[in-house]
Structures are given as structure tokens and as C-alpha cells.
CSV table of C-alpha atoms and ligand atoms in Angstrom, one decimal:
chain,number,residue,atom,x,y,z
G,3,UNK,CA,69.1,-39.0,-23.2
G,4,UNK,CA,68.3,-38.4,-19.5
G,5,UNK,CA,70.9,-36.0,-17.7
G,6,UNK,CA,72.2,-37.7,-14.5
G,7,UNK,CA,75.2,-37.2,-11.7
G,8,UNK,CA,77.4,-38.9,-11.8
G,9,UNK,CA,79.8,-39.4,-8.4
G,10,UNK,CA,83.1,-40.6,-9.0
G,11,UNK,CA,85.2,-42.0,-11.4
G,12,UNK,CA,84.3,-45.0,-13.8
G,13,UNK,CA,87.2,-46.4,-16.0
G,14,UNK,CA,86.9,-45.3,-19.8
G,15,UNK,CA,85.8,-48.3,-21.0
G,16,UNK,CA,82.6,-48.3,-18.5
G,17,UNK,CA,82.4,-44.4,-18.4
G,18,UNK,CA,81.3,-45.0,-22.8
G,19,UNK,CA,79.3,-47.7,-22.0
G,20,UNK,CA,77.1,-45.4,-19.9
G,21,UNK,CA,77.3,-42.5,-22.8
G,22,UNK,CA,75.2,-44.9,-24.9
G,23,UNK,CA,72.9,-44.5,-22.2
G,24,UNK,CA,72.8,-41.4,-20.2
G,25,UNK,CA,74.3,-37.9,-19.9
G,26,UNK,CA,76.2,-37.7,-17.0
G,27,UNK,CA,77.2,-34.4,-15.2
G,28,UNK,CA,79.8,-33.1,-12.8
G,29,UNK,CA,77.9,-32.3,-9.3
G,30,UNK,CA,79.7,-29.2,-9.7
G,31,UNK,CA,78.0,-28.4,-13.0
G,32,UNK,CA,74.6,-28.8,-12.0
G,33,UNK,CA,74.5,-27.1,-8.5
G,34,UNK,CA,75.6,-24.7,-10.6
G,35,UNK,CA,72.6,-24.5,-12.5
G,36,UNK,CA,69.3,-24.6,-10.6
G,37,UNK,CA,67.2,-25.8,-13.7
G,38,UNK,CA,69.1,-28.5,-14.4
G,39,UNK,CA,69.8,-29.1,-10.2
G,40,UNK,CA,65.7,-29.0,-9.9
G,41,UNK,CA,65.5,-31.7,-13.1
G,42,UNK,CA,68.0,-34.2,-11.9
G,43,UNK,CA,66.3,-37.3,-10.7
G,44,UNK,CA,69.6,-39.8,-10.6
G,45,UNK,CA,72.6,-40.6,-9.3
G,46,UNK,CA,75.0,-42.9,-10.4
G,47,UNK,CA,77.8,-44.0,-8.5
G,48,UNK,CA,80.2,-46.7,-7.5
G,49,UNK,CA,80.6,-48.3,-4.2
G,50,UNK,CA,84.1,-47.1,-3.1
G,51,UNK,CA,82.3,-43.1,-3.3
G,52,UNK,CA,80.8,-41.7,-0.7
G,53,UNK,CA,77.5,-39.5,-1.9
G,54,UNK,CA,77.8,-36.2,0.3
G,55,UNK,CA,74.4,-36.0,2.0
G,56,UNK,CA,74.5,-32.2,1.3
G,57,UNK,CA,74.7,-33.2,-2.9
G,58,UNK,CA,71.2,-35.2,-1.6
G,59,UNK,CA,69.4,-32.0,-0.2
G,60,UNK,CA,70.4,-29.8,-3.6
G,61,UNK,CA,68.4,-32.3,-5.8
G,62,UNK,CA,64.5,-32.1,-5.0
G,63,UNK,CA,63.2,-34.4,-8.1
G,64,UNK,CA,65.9,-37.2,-7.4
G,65,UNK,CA,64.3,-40.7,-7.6
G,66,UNK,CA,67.5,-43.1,-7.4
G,67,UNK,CA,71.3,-43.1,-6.2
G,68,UNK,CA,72.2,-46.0,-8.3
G,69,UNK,CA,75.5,-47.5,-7.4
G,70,UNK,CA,77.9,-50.2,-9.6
G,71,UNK,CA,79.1,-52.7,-6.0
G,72,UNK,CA,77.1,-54.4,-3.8
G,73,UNK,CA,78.4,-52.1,-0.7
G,74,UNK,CA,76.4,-49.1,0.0
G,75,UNK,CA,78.3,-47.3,2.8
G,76,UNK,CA,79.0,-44.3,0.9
G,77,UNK,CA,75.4,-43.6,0.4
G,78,UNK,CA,73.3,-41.8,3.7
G,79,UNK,CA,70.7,-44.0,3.6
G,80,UNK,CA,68.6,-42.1,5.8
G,81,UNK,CA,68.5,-39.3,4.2
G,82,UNK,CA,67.6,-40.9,0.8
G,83,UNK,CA,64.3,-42.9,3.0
G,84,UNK,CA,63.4,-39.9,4.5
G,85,UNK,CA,63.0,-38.6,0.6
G,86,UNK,CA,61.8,-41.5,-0.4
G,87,UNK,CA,64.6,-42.3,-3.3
G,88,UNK,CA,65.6,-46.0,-4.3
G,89,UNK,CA,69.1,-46.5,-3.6
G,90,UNK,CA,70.2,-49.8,-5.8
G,91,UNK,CA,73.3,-51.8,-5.6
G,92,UNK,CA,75.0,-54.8,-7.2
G,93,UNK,CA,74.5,-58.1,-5.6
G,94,UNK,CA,75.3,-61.3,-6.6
G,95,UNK,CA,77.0,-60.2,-10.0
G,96,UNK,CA,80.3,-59.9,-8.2
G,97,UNK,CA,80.2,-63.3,-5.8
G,98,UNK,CA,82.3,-65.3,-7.9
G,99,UNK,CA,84.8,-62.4,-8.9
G,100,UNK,CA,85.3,-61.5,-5.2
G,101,UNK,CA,85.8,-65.4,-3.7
G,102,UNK,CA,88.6,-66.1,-6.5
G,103,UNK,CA,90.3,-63.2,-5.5
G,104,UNK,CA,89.5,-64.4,-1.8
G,105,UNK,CA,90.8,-67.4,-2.1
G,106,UNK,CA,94.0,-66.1,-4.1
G,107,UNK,CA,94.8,-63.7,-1.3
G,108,UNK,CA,93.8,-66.8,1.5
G,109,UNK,CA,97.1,-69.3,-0.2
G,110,UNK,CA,99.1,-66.0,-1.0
G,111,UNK,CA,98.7,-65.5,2.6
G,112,UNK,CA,99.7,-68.7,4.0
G,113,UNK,CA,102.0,-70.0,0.7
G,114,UNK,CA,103.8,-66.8,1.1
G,115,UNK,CA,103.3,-67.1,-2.8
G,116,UNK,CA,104.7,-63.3,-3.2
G,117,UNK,CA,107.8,-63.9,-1.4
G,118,UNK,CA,108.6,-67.0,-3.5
G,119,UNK,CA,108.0,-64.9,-6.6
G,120,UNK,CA,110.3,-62.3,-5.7
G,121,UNK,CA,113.0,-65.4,-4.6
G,122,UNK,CA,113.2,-66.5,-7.6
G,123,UNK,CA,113.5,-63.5,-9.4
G,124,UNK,CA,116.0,-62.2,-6.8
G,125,UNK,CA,118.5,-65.1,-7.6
G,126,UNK,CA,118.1,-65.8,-3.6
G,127,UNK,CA,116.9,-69.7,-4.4
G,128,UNK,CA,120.7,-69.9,-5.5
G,129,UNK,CA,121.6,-69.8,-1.6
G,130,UNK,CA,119.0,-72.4,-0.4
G,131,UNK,CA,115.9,-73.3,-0.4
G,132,UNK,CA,112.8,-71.2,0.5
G,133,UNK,CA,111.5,-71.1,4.3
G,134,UNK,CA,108.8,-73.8,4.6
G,135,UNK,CA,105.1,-72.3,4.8
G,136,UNK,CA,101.8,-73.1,5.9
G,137,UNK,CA,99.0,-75.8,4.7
G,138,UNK,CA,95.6,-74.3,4.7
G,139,UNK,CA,94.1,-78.0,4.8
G,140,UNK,CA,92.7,-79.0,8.3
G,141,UNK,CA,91.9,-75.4,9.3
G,142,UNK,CA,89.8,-73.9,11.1
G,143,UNK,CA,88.6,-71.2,9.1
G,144,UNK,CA,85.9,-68.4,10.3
G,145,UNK,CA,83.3,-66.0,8.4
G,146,UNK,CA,82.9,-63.1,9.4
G,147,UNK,CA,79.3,-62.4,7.8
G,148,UNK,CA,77.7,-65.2,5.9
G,149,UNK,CA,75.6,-62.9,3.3
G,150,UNK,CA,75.9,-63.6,-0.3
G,151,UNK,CA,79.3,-63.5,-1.0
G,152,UNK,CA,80.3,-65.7,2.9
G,153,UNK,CA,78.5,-68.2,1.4
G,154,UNK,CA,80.1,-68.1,-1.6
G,155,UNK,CA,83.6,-68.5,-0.1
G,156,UNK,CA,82.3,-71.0,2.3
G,157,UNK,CA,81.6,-73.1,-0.4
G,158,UNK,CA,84.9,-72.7,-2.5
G,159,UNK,CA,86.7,-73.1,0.7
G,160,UNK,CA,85.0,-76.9,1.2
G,161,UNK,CA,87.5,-78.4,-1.1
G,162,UNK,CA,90.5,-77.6,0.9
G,163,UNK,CA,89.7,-79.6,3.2
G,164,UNK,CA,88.9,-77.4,6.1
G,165,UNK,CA,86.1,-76.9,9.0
G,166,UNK,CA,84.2,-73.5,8.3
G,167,UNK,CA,82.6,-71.5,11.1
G,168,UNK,CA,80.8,-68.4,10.6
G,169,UNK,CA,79.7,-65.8,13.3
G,170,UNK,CA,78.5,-62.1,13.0
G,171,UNK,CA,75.3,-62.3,12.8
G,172,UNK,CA,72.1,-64.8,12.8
G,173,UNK,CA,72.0,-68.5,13.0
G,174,UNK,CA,71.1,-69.6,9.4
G,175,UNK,CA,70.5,-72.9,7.8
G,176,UNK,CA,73.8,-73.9,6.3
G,177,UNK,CA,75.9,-76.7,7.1
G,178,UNK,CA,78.7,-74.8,9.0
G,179,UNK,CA,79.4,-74.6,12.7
G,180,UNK,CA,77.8,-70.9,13.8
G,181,UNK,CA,79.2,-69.2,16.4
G,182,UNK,CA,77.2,-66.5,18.1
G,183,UNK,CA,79.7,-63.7,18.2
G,184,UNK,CA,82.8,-62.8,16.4
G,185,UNK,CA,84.5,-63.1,19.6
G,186,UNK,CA,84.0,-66.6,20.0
G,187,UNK,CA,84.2,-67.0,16.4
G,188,UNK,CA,87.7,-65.3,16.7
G,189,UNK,CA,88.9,-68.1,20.0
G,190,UNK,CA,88.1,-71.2,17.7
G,191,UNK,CA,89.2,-69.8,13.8
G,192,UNK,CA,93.0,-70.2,13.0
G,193,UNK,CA,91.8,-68.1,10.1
G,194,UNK,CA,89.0,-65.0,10.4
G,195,UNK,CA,87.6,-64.2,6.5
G,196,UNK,CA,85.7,-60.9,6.4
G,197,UNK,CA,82.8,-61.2,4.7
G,198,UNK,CA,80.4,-58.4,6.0
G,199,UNK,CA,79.0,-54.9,4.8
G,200,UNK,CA,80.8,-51.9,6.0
G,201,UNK,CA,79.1,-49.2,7.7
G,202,UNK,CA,78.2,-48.1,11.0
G,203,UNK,CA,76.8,-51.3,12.5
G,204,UNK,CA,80.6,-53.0,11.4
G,205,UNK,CA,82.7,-50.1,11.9
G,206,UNK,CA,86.3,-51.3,14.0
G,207,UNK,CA,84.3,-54.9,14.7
G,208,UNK,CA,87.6,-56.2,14.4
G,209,UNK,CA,89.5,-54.6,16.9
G,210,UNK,CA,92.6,-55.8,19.6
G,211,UNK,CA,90.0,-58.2,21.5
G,212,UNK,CA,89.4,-59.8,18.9
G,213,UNK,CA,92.7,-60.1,17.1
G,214,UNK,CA,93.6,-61.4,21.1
G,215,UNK,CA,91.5,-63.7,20.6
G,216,UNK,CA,92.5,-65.1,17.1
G,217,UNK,CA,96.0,-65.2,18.7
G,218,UNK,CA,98.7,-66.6,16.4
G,219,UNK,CA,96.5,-66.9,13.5
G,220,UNK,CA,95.5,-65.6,10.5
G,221,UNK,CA,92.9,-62.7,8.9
G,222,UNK,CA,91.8,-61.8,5.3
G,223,UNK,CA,89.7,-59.0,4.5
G,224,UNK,CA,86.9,-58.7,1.2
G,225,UNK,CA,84.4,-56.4,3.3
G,226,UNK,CA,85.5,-53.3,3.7
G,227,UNK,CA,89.1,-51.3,5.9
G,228,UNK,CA,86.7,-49.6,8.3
G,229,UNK,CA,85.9,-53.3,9.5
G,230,UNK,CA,89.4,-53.5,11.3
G,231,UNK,CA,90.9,-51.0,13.9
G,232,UNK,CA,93.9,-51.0,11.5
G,233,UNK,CA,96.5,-49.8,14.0
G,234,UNK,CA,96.0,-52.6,16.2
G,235,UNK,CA,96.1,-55.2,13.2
G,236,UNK,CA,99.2,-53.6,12.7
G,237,UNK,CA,100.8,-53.6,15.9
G,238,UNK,CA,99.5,-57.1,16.0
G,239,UNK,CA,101.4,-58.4,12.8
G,240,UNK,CA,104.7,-56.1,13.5
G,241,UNK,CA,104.8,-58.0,17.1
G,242,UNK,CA,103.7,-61.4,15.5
G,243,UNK,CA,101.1,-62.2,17.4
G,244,UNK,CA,99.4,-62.7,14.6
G,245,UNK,CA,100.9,-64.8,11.7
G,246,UNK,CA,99.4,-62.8,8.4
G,247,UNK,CA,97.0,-61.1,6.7
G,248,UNK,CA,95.7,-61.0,3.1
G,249,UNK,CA,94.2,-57.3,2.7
G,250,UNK,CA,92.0,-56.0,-0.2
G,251,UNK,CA,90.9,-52.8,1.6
G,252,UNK,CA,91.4,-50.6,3.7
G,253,UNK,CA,90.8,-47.6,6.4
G,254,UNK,CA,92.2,-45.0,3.6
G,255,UNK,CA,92.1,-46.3,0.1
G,256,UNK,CA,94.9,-45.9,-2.0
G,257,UNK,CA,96.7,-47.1,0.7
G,258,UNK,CA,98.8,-44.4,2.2
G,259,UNK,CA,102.3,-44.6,3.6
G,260,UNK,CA,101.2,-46.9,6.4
G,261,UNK,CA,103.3,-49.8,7.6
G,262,UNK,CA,101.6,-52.4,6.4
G,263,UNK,CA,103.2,-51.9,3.1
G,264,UNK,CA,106.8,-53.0,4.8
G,265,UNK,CA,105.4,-55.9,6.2
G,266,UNK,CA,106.3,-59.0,5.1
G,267,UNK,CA,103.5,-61.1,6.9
G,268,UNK,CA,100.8,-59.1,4.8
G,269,UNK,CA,99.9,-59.5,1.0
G,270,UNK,CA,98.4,-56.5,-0.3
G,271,UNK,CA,95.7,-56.2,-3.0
G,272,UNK,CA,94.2,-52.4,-3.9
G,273,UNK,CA,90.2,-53.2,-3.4
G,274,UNK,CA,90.2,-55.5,-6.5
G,275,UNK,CA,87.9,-58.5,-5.7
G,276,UNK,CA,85.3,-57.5,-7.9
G,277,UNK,CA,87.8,-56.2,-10.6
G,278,UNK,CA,87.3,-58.0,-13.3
G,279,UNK,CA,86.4,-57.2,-17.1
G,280,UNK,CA,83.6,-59.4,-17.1
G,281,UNK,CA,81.8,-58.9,-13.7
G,282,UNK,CA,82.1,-54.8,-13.8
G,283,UNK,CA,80.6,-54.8,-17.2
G,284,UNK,CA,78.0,-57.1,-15.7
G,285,UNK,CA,78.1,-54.8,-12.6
G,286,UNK,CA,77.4,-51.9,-14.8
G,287,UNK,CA,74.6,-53.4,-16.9
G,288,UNK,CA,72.1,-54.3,-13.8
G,289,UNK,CA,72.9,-50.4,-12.4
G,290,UNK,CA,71.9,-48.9,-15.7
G,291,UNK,CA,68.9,-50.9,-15.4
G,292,UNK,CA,67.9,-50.2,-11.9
G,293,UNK,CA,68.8,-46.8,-13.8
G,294,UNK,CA,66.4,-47.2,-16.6
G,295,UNK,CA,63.5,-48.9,-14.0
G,296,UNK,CA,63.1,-46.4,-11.9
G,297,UNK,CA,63.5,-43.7,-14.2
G,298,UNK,CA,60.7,-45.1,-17.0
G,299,UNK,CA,58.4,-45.6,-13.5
G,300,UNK,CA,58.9,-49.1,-13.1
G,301,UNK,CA,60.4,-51.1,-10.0
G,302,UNK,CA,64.2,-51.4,-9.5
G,303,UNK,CA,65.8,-54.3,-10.3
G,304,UNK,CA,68.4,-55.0,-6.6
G,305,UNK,CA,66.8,-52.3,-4.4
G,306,UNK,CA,68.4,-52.0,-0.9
G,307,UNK,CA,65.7,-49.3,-0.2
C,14,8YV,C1,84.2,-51.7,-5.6
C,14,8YV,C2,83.1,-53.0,-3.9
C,14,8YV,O1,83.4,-50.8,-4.9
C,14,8YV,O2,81.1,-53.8,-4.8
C,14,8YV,C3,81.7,-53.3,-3.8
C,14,8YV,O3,81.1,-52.9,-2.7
C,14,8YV,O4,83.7,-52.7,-2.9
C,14,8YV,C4,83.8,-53.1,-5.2
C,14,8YV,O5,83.0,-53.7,-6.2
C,14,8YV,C5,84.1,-51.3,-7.1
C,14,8YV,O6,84.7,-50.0,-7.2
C,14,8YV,C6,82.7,-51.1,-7.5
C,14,8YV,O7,82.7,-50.4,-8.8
């Protein structure tokens, strides 16, 4: 079986699915050995890793960085086009897996659903009723980055019975109201839903302006914590300007001791949306065949380069 490096952790039950298939090997181990650093020609990865560029310029025959998520801002892309290497990723696999958990967090958020689990546990419904909450029918509900998966949620959000805007990039032939900057997406949504890539070109687009202009609404974020200037959606929520926030991710992942973990406006999820048995086996099973592709000469499967 082909030797590969592998970056990162996979849980067990993935890691022996990949056994079956390849031999995977500590970075440490092979830049330890410069026959086996001078035969590598994959990486595999996952999307919440970050492939050191430096890892890159100690492999000369790698052909693919192949990673199981459909973000890619862990891996320098430059660096791998000016070397010519495929880098693959994930897409579509995980649409559904994300939006469910989207939508969970979304009437978490506004149903204060954690709260009323922990009232009832506490014994507190003894001593009255729980605090009314919020309807997410008739809102006004923005995208952040209508790719795959902002589509996706778009389209699971129609139910509710809500408008859906979408801004953050290009007008696109959908039947939602765009808006040509997140700004102005921001002034009309009572509830921002960040759909976008991370990465340089997204880094902190959420930032006090544009929580400003949200005002006393709402914010969930699937994309990624480097989206959001996370001390001013902080500051915001401790001074309730704004109402809540549903977070799967975030600036520093686990979450440290930052106080959004006393905050009872924000339900917290630990970068979960595509966490599920079924889609990261799936996940797994188109990279190991971007893996296989490449490697036997042929075309990857979900190249982003
Ligand atoms: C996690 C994700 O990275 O797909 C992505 O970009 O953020 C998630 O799926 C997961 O750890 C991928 O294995």
C-alpha cells in the first residue's frame, strides 16, 4: 500500500477505514527519513488542520494534499499551484449534514431551546413559567455566501415562512432578494447566517460595522470563527445590542476560556455541522478517491486546484 502523511487526527473508526487503504505516516517520521521524505507524493488531511507550508517544501514528488471537509483554509494554496499539486476537498457530501445542524442551532438560538432544557431539569418550571421567546416565522433572514451549502439552508429555511436575502458575493440566479454587500445585507436581515469559505478574502468580514448594522438582531455561524472579529461579537452580545448567536466555530477551536461560554444569549456547538456518522464516512470515501485518482494518474474527483 502507498505510504502517505497524514496531518492531523481522524477518529478511530475513520483512521481503519484508511488502513485498508493506505499507510499513513507521522510528518515527523518521514522528514526524518529522506528516502521515504523524497517518495511521498500525498497528503491527507482534514479541514480543521492547517498543512505547514514548510511540511510542502520537504516533499519534492508530492502530487495531492487531499483533505476530508469542504474548507480548505488550512492548506497554502499557493504554494501547492506553484508545485503544481492537486489539493481536493469535500463538497457537497456534507450540505445536508451542515444545514440540519444550521437550522438546529437557528431555533436553539431564538427558542432558547437549551435554557428550557436545563429549566426543567433544574426544577425552576416549579416557580413559573419560562420567559416567552422568539418566532423565527416572518424574518428576515440573510446569507452570508450563497455557495453550496447557502443554498442549501436557503432552501430548508423556505418553510418557516421567512424572506431570505443573501449578500457576499455575486448576483446569482436564485429566487432570493441579493444584496450587494454584507453591509447592506447586515441593515435589512434580523438574522445574518454565515455561509462562506474562510480564508484571507473572509477573514474578520463580520466585524463591529457590521454587527452595527444588524443592530438588535441575530447571527449564526457554519463557515468558519476567523469570519467574525470575535471580540466585538462579544462585546456586542454582553451589551445586548445584539439579541443572540448560534456558534459552531470559532477564532480558536476548542474553544478556550472566552466569554462566550458564560453567555446566556449564545448556544454553543464545537465545529459539528458536518459530524455525522454517515456524511464523514462519505466524506472520507470521495478523499480516498481523489487519493486513489491522482495517485494511479488519473484526474481528481472535487479538485479546488
Ligand atoms: C470539519 C469542516 O473540518 O468541512 C469542513 O470544512 O469544517 C468540517 O467538515 C471536519 O473536521 C472535516 O473532517
Amino acid at each position: 500500500m502507498e505510504q502517505i502523511v497524514k496531518v492531523g487526527e481522524f477518529p478511530p473508526e475513520l483512521q481503519r477505514r484508511i488502513d485498508q487503504e493506505f499507510v499513513c505516516l507521522d510528518p515527523d517520521v518521514v522528514l526524518k527519513d529522506d528516502g521515504l521524505r523524497s517518495r511521498v507524493r500525498a497528503i491527507v488531511t482534514r479541514s480543521n488542520y492547517h498543512v505547514p507550508v514548510e511540511l510542502i517544501h520537504q516533499l519534492p514528488a508530492l502530487e495531492i494534499i487531499a483533505t476530508s471537509g469542504v474548507g480548505y483554509d488550512g492548506i497554502p494554496l499557493e504554494e501547492a499551484r506553484v508545485r503544481n499539486i492537486t489539493v481536493t476537498n469535500t463538497p457537497g457530501v456534507l450540505d445536508a449534514a451542515v444545514c440540519e445542524l444550521g437550522i438546529g442551532l437557528l431555533l436553539a438560538m431564538l427558542r432558547k431551546i437549551p435554557g428550557a432544557d436545563d429549566y426543567v431539569r433544574s426544577g425552576e418550571w416549579q416557580n413559573g413559567a419560562y420567559p416567552l421567546t422568539t418566532s423565527l416565522s416572518g424574518m428576515h433572514v440573510g446569507i452570508v455566501g450563497l455557495g453550496r451549502i447557502g443554498k442549501e439552508f436557503a432552501r430548508r429555511l423556505e418553510p418557516f415562512g421567512v424572506s431570505v436575502g443573501y449578500g457576499g458575493g455575486r448576483q446569482q440566479d436564485v429566487p432570493w432578494c441579493y444584496f450587494p454587500s454584507v453591509m447592506s445585507l447586515a441593515g435589512w436581515a434580523d438574522i445574518l447566517v454565515l455561509c462562506c469559505r474562510g480564508g484571507e478574502d473572509t477573514h474578520r468580514l463580520i466585524d463591529a460595522t457590521v454587527l452595527d448594522a444588524l443592530g438588535d438582531g441575530w447571527i449564526v455561524n457554519l463557515s468558519r470563527g476567523s469570519v467574525v472579529d470575535e471580540a466585538a461579537l462579544c462585546h456586542a452580545l454582553q451589551r445586548g445590542s445584539l439579541q443572540g448567536a448560534a456558534l459552531d466555530v470559532f477564532e480558536e477551536e476548542p474553544l478556550n476560556d472566552s466569554p462566550l461560554r458564560s453567555l446566556g444569549n449564545v448556544v454553543l456547538s464545537p465545529h459539528a455541522g458536518s459530524a455525522t456518522v454517515q456524511t464523514r464516512i462519505q466524506m472520507l470515501r470521495l478523499t480516498l478517491d481523489n487519493l486513489h485518482a491522482v495517485l494511479q494518474g488519473n484526474p481528481a474527483l472535487t479538485p479546488v486546484l
